[in-house]
Coordinates of C-alpha atoms in Angstrom, one line a residue:
X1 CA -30.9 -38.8 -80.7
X2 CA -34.8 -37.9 -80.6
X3 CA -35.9 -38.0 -77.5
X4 CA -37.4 -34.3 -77.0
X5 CA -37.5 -34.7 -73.0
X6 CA -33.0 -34.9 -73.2
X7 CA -33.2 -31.6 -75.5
X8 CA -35.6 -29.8 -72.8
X9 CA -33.6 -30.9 -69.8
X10 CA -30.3 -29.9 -71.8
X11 CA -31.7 -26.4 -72.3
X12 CA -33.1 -26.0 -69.0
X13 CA -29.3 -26.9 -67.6
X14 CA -28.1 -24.3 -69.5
X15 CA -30.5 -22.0 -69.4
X16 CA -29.5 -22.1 -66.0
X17 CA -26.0 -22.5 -65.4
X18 CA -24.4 -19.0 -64.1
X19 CA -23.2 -16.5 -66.2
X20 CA -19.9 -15.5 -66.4
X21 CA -19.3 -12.1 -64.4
X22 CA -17.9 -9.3 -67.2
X23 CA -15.5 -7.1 -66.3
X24 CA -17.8 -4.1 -66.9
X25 CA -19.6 -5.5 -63.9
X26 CA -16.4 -5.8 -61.7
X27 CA -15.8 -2.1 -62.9
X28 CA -19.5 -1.0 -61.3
X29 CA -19.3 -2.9 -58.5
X30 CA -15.8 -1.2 -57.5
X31 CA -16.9 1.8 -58.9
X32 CA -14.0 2.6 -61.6
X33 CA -14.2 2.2 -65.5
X34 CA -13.7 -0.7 -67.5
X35 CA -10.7 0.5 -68.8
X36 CA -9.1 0.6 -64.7
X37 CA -10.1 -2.9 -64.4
X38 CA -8.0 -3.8 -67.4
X39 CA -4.7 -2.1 -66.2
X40 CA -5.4 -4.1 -62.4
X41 CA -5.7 -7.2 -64.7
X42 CA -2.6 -6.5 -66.1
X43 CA -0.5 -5.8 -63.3
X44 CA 0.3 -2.6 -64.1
X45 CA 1.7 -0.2 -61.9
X46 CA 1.2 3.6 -60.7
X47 CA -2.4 2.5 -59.1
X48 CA -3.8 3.8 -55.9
X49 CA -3.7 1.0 -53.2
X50 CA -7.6 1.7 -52.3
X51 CA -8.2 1.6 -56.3
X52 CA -6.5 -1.7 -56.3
X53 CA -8.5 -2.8 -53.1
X54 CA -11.7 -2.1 -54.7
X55 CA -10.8 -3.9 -57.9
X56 CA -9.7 -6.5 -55.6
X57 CA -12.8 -6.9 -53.7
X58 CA -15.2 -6.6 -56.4
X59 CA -13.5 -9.3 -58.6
X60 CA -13.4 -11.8 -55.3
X61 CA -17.0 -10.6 -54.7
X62 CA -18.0 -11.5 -58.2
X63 CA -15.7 -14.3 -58.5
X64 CA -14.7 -13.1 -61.6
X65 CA -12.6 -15.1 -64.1
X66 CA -10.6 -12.8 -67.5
X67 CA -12.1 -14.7 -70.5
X68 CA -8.5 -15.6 -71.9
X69 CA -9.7 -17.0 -75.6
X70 CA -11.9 -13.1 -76.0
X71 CA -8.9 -11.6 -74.9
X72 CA -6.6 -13.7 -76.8
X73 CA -8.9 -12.9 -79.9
X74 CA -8.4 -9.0 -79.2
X75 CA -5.4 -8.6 -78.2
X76 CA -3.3 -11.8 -80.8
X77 CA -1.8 -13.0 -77.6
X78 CA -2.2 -16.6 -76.2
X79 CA -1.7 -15.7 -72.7
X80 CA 0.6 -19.0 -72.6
X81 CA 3.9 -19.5 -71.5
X82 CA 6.2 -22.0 -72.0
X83 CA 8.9 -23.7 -69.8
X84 CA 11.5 -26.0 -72.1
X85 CA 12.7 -29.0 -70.2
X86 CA 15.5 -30.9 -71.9
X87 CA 14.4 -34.0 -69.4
X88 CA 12.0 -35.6 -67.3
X89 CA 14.5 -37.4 -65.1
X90 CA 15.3 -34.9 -63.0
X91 CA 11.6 -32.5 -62.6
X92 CA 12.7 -29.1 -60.7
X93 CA 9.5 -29.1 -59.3
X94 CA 10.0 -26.4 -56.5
X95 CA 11.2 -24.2 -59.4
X96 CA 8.1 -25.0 -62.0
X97 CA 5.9 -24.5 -59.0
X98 CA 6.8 -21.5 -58.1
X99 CA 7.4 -20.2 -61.8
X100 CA 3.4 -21.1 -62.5
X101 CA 1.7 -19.2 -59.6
X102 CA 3.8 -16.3 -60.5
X103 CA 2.4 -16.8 -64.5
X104 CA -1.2 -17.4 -62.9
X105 CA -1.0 -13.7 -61.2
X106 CA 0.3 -12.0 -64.3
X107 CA -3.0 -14.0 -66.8
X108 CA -0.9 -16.6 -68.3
X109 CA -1.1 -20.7 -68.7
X110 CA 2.5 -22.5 -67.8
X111 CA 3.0 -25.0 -70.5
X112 CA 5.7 -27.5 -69.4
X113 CA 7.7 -29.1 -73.0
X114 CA 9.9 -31.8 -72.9
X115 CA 12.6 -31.6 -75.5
X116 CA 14.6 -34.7 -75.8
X117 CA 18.0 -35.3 -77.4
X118 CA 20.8 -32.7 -77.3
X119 CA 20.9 -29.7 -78.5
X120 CA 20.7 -29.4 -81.6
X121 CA 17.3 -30.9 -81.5
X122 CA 16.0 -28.9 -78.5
X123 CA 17.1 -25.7 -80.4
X124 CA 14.7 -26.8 -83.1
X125 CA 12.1 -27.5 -80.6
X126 CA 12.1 -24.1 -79.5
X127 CA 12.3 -22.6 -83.1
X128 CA 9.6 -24.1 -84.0
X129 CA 7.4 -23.3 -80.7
X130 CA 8.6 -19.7 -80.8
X131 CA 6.8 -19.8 -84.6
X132 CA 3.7 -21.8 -84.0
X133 CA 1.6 -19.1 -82.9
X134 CA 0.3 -21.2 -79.6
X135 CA 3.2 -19.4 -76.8
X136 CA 3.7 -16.2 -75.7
X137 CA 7.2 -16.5 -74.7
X138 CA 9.4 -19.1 -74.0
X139 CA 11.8 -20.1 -71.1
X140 CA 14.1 -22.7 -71.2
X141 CA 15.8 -23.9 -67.9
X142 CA 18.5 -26.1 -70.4
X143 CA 21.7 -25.2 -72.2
X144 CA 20.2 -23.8 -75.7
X145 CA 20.5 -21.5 -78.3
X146 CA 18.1 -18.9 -78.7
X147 CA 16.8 -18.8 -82.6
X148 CA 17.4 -16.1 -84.5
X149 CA 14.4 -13.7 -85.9
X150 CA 12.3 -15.6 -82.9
X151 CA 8.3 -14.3 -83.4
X152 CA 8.2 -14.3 -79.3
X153 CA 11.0 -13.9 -76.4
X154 CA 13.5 -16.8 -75.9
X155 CA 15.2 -16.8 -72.7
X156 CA 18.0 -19.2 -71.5
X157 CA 18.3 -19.2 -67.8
X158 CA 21.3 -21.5 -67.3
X159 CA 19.8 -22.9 -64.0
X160 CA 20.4 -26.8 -65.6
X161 CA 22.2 -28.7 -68.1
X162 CA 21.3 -31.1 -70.4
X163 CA 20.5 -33.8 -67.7
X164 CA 18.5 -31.4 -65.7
X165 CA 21.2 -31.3 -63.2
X166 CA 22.0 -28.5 -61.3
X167 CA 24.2 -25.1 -62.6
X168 CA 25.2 -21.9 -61.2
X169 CA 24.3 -21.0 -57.8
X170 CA 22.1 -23.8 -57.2
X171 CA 25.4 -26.1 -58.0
X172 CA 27.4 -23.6 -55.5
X173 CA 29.4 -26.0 -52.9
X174 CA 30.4 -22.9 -50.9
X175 CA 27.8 -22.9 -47.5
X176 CA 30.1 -26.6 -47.0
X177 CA 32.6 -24.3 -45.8
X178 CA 30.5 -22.2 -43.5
X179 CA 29.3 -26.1 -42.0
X180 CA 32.8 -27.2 -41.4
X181 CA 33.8 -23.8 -39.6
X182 CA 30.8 -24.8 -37.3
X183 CA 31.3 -27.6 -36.5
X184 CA 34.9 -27.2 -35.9
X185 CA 33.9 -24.6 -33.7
X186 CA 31.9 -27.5 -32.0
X187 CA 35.3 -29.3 -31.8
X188 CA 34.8 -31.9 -34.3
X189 CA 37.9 -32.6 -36.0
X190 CA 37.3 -35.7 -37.5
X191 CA 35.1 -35.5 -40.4
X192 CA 33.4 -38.2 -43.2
X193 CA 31.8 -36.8 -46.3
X194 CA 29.2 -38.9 -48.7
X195 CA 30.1 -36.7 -52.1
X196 CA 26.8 -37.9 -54.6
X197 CA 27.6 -38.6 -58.2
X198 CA 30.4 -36.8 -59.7
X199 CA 28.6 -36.4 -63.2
X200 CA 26.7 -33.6 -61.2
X201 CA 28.1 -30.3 -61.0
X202 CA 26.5 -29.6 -57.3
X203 CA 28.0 -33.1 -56.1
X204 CA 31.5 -32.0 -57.3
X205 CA 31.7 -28.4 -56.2
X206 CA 30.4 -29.3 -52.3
X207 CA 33.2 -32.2 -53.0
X208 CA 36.3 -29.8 -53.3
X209 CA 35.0 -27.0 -51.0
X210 CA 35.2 -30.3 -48.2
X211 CA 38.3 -31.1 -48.7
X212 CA 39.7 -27.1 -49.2
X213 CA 38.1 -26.5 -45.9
X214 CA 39.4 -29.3 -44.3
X215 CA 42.7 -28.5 -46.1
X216 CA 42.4 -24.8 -44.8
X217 CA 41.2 -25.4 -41.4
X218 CA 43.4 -28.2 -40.3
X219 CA 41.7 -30.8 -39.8
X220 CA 41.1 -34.7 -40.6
X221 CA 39.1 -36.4 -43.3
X222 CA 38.7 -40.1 -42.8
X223 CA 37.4 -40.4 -46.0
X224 CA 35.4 -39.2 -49.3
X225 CA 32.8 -41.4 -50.4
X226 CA 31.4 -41.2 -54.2
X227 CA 27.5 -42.4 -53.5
X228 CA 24.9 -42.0 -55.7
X229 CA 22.0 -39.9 -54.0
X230 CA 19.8 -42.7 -52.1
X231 CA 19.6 -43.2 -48.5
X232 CA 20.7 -47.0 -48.9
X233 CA 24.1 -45.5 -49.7
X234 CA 24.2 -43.2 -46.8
X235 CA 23.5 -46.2 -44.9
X236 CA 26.0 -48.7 -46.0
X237 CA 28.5 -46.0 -45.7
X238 CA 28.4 -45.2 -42.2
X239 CA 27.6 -48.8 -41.3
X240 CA 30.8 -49.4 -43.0
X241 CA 32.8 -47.6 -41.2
X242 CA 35.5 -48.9 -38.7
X243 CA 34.7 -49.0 -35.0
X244 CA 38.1 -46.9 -34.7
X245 CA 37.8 -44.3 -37.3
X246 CA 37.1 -41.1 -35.1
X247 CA 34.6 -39.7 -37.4
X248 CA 32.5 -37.7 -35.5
X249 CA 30.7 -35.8 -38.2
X250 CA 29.3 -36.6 -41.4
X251 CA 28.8 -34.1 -44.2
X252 CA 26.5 -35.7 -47.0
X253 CA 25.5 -33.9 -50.2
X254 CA 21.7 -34.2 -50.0
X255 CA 19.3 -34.6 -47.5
X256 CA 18.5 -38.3 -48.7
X257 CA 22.1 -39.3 -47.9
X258 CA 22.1 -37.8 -44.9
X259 CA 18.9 -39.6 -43.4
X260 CA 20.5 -43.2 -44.8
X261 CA 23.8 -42.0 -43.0
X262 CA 22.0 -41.4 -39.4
X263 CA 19.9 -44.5 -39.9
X264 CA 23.5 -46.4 -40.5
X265 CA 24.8 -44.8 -37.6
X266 CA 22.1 -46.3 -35.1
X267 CA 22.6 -49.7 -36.2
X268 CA 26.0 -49.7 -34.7
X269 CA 24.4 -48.3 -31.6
X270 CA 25.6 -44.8 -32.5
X271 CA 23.2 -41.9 -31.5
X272 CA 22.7 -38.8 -33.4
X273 CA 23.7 -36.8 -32.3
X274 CA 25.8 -37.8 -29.2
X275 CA 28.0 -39.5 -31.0
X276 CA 27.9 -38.7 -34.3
X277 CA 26.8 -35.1 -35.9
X278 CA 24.8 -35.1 -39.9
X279 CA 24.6 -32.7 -42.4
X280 CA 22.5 -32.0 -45.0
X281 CA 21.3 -30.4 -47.9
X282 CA 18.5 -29.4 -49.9
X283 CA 16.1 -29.0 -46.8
X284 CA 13.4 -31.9 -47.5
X285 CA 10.1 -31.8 -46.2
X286 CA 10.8 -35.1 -44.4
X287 CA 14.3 -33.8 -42.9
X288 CA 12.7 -31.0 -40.6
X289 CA 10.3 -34.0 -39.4
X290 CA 12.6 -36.7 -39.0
X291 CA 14.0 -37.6 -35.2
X292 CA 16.7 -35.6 -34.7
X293 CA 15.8 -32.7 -37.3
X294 CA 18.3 -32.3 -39.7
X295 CA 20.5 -29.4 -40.0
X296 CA 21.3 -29.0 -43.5
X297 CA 21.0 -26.3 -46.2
X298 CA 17.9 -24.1 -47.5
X299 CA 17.7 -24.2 -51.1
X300 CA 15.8 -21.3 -52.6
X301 CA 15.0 -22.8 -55.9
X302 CA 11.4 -20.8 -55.5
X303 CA 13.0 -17.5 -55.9
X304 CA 14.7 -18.4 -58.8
X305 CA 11.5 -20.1 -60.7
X306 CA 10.3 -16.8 -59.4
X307 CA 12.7 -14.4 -61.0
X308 CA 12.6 -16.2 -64.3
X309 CA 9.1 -16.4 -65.3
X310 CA 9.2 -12.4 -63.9
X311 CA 12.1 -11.6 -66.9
X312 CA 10.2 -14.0 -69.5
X313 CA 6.8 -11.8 -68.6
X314 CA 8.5 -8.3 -69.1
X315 CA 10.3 -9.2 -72.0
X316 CA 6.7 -10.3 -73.6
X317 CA 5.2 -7.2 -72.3
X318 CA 7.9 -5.0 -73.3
X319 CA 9.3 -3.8 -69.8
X320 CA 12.1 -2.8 -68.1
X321 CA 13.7 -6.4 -66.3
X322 CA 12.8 -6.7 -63.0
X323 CA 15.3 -6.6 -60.6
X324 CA 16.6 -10.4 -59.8
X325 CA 16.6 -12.1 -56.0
X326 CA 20.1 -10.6 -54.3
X327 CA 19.8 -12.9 -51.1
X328 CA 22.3 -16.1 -52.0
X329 CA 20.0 -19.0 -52.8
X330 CA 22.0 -21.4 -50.1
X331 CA 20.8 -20.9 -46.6
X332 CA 22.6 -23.1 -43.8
X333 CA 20.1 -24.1 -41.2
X334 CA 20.8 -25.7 -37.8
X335 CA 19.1 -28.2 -36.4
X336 CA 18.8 -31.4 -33.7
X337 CA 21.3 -33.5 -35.5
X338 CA 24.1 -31.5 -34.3
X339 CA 26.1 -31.1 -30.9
X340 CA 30.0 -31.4 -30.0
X341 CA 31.5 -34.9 -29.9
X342 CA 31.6 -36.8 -27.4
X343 CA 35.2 -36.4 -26.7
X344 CA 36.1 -33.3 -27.9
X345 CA 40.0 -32.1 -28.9
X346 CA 41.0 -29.3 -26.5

């Protein structure tokens, strides 16, 4: 191209496009040296709160931005992380989510990597990251084995398996307990529970702490229903259901089931939760908006995207592990779509 008027306007657009702010300038503006901004950048600790507040103003005021590729230059760091997936099936959103602001605070990029096949070939996937040069450290939420002489941190945290479903505490079945004791408490005696799929481990577990509790507390179960997780099961299940079976409460293994079990239950003409009492689990947007709310159980899968990212970060800095979430992850939460039966046992 020739045309000398698209060269002049092309100059004069970046003669005046804004400058970047440096960090010498933060470092005037809040009155510290260079060298203080660069610790605040890095999140290190033992700095005054007021320092930090000036370094915190200046750098809003300034609306100032760390150049990652000059730092990545200096310093022979990417300032990437990465975050192995062995599937896309299943996304842990909530967990990525919260994994990547906690990154973004600390300087670094999330890269999400899909590794497909088992593990064998995921293994390879991560030797070959770790040695490319373009990550930092590396976290992978599936089963896999870390590679040995690594050139950046590995770390495994167990949270999935190699479907992406569930493990650990996030698979724990034990808050079904604390439901039943409530709602026997509520003199329900009578009880109905849509299980999920079986080939997850958080289906299964929530499956035998039902029936242990139901074992334990002495009471009835009409009935255990394998579903798979959509609301069209939860429906046909409870529409299913005989006009004489005394259920009074359902207990379903996700939030999903539990909204296809209540819509079931007014098609017969039963209210929720007059006549019949749902639980949850997983907390889903749409369950503390539906009519009735439903009761069901907080999963804190933030906390532990959170804690992860925090371990992968220190090991790549070289620090001390910070200390992990104590509170348990399961939080039982109650809501409209419980009440005693209608007829309840003395």
């Amino acid at each position: 191209m020739n045309d000398p008027d698209f060269f002049e306007e092309a100059a004069v657009t970046q003669a005046d496009a804004p400058r970047r702010a440096t960090i010498h300038q933060v470092a005037k503006l809040a009155g510290v040296s260079h060298q203080t901004v660069s610790r605040y950048l890095r999140q290190d600790g033992g700095m005054k709160p007021a320092t930090r507040l000036r370094i915190d103003s200046a750098v809003k005021a300034l609306d100032y931005r760390p150049n990652l590729m000059a730092r990545s230059m200096r310093t022979r760091r990417t300032n990437r992380l990465a975050v192995i997936l062995s599937s896309t099936q299943y996304f842990p959103h909530r967990l990525v989510l919260a994994a990547s602001a906690i990154a973004h605070e600390h300087g670094y990029q999330l890269d999400i990597v899909t590794a497909e096949g088992g593990a064998e070939q995921r293994a390879q996937r991560i030797a070959d990251l770790a040695d490319s040069g373009q990550v930092d450290g590396i976290l992978s939420l599936a089963p896999a084995d870390v590679p040995a002489g690594a050139r950046v941190p590995v770390l495994v945290s167990g949270t999935y398996d190699e479907e992406m479903h569930s493990l650990g505490e996030l698979a724990d079945g034990s808050a079904v307990s604390e439901i039943i004791e409530h709602l026997a408490g509520l003199a329900h005696r009578t009880f109905f529970h849509l299980a999920g799929p079986q080939t997850f481990a958080s289906a299964r577990n929530r499956k035998l702490v039902y029936l242990e509790a139901i074992a334990r507390l002495g009471l009835r179960s009409y009935g255990v229903v394998d579903t798979d997780w959509s609301a069209q099961a939860g429906y046909d299940a409870v529409a299913a259901l005989p006009d004489d079976c005394g259920v009074t409460a359902v207990i379903a293994a996700n939030d999903v089931l539990a909204m296809g079990a209540i819509r079931g239950a007014f098609s017969r003409g039963w209210r929720v939760p007059d006549d019949l009492s749902v639980f949850g689990w997983d907390d889903d947007e749409i369950a503390r908006f539906a009519t009735p709310s439903l009761s069901t159980v907080i999963v804190d899968r933030e906390a532990q995207g959170r804690d992860a990212i925090l371990h992968l970060i220190a090991a790549v800095r070289g620090e001390p592990a910070p200390p992990t979430t104590t509170h348990t992850l399961n939080q039982v939460v109650h809501r409209e779509s419980v009440a005693p039966p209608p007829h309840p046992h003395p």
